[in-house]
Coordinates of C-alpha atoms in Angstrom, one line a residue:
Chain A
X7 CA 2.3 -4.5 12.8
X8 CA 5.2 -2.7 11.8
X9 CA 8.6 -4.4 11.1
X10 CA 12.0 -3.6 10.1
X11 CA 14.5 -6.4 10.0
X12 CA 18.2 -5.9 9.6
X13 CA 20.6 -8.3 8.4
X14 CA 24.1 -8.7 6.8
X15 CA 26.0 -7.8 9.8
X16 CA 29.3 -9.6 10.6
X17 CA 33.2 -9.3 11.1
X18 CA 35.1 -7.9 8.3
X19 CA 38.8 -6.6 8.3
X20 CA 39.7 -3.2 7.8
X21 CA 39.4 -1.8 4.1
X22 CA 36.6 -4.7 3.5
X23 CA 33.0 -3.9 2.5
X24 CA 29.7 -5.4 3.6
X25 CA 26.3 -4.6 2.7
X26 CA 23.3 -4.2 5.1
X27 CA 19.6 -5.0 4.2
X28 CA 16.7 -3.9 6.2
X29 CA 13.7 -5.7 5.1
X30 CA 10.1 -3.5 6.1
X31 CA 6.6 -4.7 6.3
X32 CA 3.7 -3.3 8.0
X33 CA 3.6 -0.2 6.2
X34 CA 3.7 1.5 2.9
X35 CA 7.5 1.5 2.6
X36 CA 7.5 3.7 -0.8
X37 CA 6.0 6.5 0.8
X38 CA 8.6 7.0 3.6
X39 CA 12.0 8.3 4.0
X40 CA 14.7 5.9 5.6
X41 CA 17.4 6.4 8.0
X42 CA 20.6 4.3 9.0
X43 CA 21.7 5.1 12.6
X44 CA 24.7 3.3 14.4
X45 CA 25.6 2.7 18.0
X46 CA 29.4 1.9 18.9
X47 CA 29.6 -0.6 21.7
X48 CA 28.6 1.2 24.9
X49 CA 28.2 4.5 23.0
X50 CA 25.5 7.0 22.1
X51 CA 23.7 7.0 18.8
X52 CA 25.0 8.4 15.8
X53 CA 22.8 9.3 12.3
X54 CA 24.5 7.8 9.4
X55 CA 22.4 8.5 6.3
X56 CA 18.8 9.2 4.9
X57 CA 17.2 8.4 1.6
X58 CA 14.0 10.0 0.1
X59 CA 11.1 7.8 -0.2
X60 CA 11.8 7.5 -4.0
X61 CA 15.5 7.1 -3.6
X62 CA 16.0 10.7 -5.5
X63 CA 18.2 12.5 -2.7
X64 CA 20.6 11.0 -0.3
X65 CA 22.5 12.4 2.4
X66 CA 25.3 11.2 4.8
X67 CA 27.2 12.1 7.8
X68 CA 30.7 13.4 6.7
X69 CA 33.0 10.8 7.9
X70 CA 31.1 8.1 5.7
X71 CA 30.6 10.2 2.6
X72 CA 32.1 8.4 -0.5
X73 CA 32.8 5.2 1.6
X74 CA 28.7 4.1 2.2
X75 CA 26.0 4.0 -0.1
X76 CA 22.4 4.0 0.9
X77 CA 19.8 2.8 -1.5
X78 CA 16.5 1.2 -1.5
X79 CA 14.5 -1.0 -3.6
X80 CA 10.7 -0.1 -3.3
X81 CA 9.6 -3.3 -5.2
X82 CA 11.2 -5.4 -2.3
X83 CA 10.4 -3.1 0.4
X84 CA 14.1 -3.1 1.4
X85 CA 16.7 -0.4 2.4
X86 CA 20.3 -1.1 2.0
X87 CA 23.7 0.2 3.0
X88 CA 26.8 -0.7 1.1
X89 CA 29.6 0.1 3.3
X90 CA 33.2 -0.1 1.6
X91 CA 36.8 0.9 3.0
X92 CA 35.5 0.0 6.4
X93 CA 37.5 1.2 9.5
X94 CA 37.8 0.1 12.9
X95 CA 35.7 3.1 14.0
X96 CA 32.7 1.9 12.1
X97 CA 32.3 -1.0 14.4
X98 CA 28.7 -0.5 15.8
X99 CA 25.2 -1.8 15.6
X100 CA 23.7 -0.4 12.6
X101 CA 20.0 0.5 13.0
X102 CA 17.3 1.4 10.1
X103 CA 14.7 3.7 11.2
X104 CA 11.5 4.9 9.5
X105 CA 10.6 8.4 9.0
X106 CA 7.0 9.5 8.9
X107 CA 7.6 11.8 6.2
X108 CA 8.8 11.2 2.4
X109 CA 11.2 13.6 1.3
X110 CA 12.4 16.1 3.9
X111 CA 13.4 14.8 7.3
X112 CA 11.0 14.8 10.2
X113 CA 12.3 12.2 12.6
X114 CA 12.7 8.4 13.2
X115 CA 9.6 7.0 14.6
X116 CA 10.0 3.3 14.4
X117 CA 13.5 1.4 14.3
X118 CA 14.6 -2.0 13.6
X119 CA 16.5 -4.3 16.1
X120 CA 19.9 -3.7 14.8
X121 CA 22.8 -5.8 13.3
X122 CA 26.2 -5.7 14.5
X123 CA 29.2 -4.7 12.4
X124 CA 32.8 -5.4 13.6
X125 CA 35.7 -4.2 11.7
X126 CA 38.9 -5.8 12.9
X127 CA 41.8 -7.6 11.9
Chain B
X4 CA 27.5 20.7 12.9
X5 CA 24.6 21.3 15.5
X6 CA 26.1 19.7 19.1
X7 CA 23.4 18.9 21.5
X8 CA 24.4 18.5 24.7
X9 CA 22.5 16.8 27.7
X10 CA 22.6 17.0 31.4
X11 CA 22.9 15.3 33.5
X12 CA 24.8 12.2 32.1
X13 CA 23.6 9.8 35.0
X14 CA 21.0 10.2 37.4
X15 CA 20.1 7.6 40.1
X16 CA 16.4 8.1 41.2
X17 CA 13.6 6.6 43.2
X18 CA 10.1 5.4 41.9
X19 CA 7.6 8.0 42.2
X20 CA 10.0 10.9 41.9
X21 CA 9.9 13.6 39.3
X22 CA 12.8 13.7 36.8
X23 CA 14.1 16.5 34.3
X24 CA 16.5 16.0 31.7
X25 CA 17.7 19.1 29.7
X26 CA 19.1 19.4 26.1
X27 CA 20.9 22.2 24.9
X28 CA 21.7 22.8 21.1
X29 CA 24.7 24.8 19.8
X30 CA 22.4 26.9 17.9
X31 CA 18.7 27.5 17.5
X32 CA 16.7 24.6 16.0
X33 CA 13.0 26.0 16.6
X34 CA 11.2 22.8 17.8
X35 CA 12.9 20.4 15.7
X36 CA 14.0 18.6 18.6
X37 CA 13.0 14.8 19.6
X38 CA 13.3 12.5 22.6
X39 CA 14.1 8.7 22.6
X40 CA 14.3 6.2 24.9
X41 CA 16.6 3.0 24.8
X42 CA 16.6 0.2 27.4
X43 CA 19.3 -2.4 27.6
X44 CA 19.6 -4.4 24.5
X45 CA 16.6 -2.8 22.7
X46 CA 16.5 -0.4 19.9
X47 CA 15.4 3.2 20.6
X48 CA 11.9 4.2 21.1
X49 CA 10.3 7.7 20.3
X50 CA 8.9 9.5 23.5
X51 CA 8.2 13.2 22.2
X52 CA 8.3 14.7 18.8
X53 CA 8.8 18.6 17.8
X54 CA 9.8 19.2 21.3
X55 CA 6.4 18.8 22.9
X56 CA 4.1 16.7 21.0
X57 CA 3.0 13.4 22.5
X58 CA 3.4 10.1 20.8
X59 CA 0.2 7.4 20.6
X60 CA 1.1 4.9 23.2
X61 CA 3.6 6.6 25.3
X62 CA 2.5 7.0 29.0
X63 CA 1.6 10.6 29.9
X64 CA 3.9 10.7 32.5
X65 CA 6.6 11.6 29.6
X66 CA 6.4 15.3 28.3
X67 CA 8.5 17.7 26.7
X68 CA 9.0 21.5 26.3
X69 CA 11.3 24.3 25.1
X70 CA 12.2 25.9 21.8
X71 CA 15.0 27.5 20.2
X72 CA 18.1 26.0 22.0
X73 CA 16.9 24.7 25.6
X74 CA 14.6 22.0 25.7
X75 CA 13.4 19.5 28.7
X76 CA 12.2 16.0 29.1
X77 CA 10.2 15.6 32.1
X78 CA 9.1 12.2 33.6
X79 CA 6.6 12.6 36.5
X80 CA 6.1 9.7 39.0
X81 CA 8.9 7.7 37.8
X82 CA 8.3 4.0 37.6
X83 CA 11.0 1.1 37.7
X84 CA 10.3 0.5 33.9
X85 CA 11.8 3.9 33.0
X86 CA 15.2 2.5 33.7
X87 CA 16.8 3.3 30.4
X88 CA 19.1 5.9 28.6
X89 CA 17.4 9.0 26.9
X90 CA 18.5 10.8 23.9
X91 CA 17.5 14.0 22.3
X92 CA 17.9 14.4 18.5
X93 CA 17.8 17.1 16.0
X94 CA 16.3 17.2 12.7
X95 CA 16.8 21.0 11.9
X96 CA 19.9 20.5 9.7
X97 CA 22.3 18.1 8.2
X98 CA 24.0 16.3 9.5
X99 CA 21.3 15.2 12.0
X100 CA 22.8 14.7 15.6
X101 CA 22.0 13.2 19.0
X102 CA 23.0 14.2 22.6
X103 CA 25.2 12.0 24.5
X104 CA 22.6 10.1 26.1
X105 CA 21.2 10.6 29.9
X106 CA 21.3 7.2 31.9
X107 CA 18.3 6.9 34.5
X108 CA 19.2 4.4 37.2
X109 CA 16.1 3.3 39.6
X110 CA 17.1 3.1 43.2

């Protein structure tokens, strides 16, 4: 069955870096666009980034553009989110989510369980 | 950025009741509006795609309607397991956005 397993979260100081991973299984990962969506503690959902099935195009929320980088390794069925220059307001659970489409965004039809990132001194 | 405004923010309802949650977009988004359910300590689950299209495995009591700027999620004959927060989400244009959420409490 479909599985998305995020990892790499933790506690980091402001200005620090983290790389999140999302291991996919149960579907043909290389055929699907992928999203990162975050949720601050007790708050709503916030879209962060999207990458095409082949990595050719990437899109970001304005507040993370230039600091975060989404990428994928289709040979390893893994999605990544490199997060640099982290700020306290980046504290959230980060979810990876599968898009049923390959390039242009459709929607997120399956989500992982999330990984918590805490930015604090 | 397209802003999605849900109402109400919170609703306390009894089992078997019919519930309606609305989502208004700040500009027309056609039918590129989707609904998700998130139960406590769980990840979101897709309920309805493209405003009114049903999802395999989702109970038939969940339905969506609307187009343009005004959308509705309807839950017929509410069950105790429907206690959750519900979010609308647009994929019409970047940045993709979510509504602020509607929390349903079951009395």
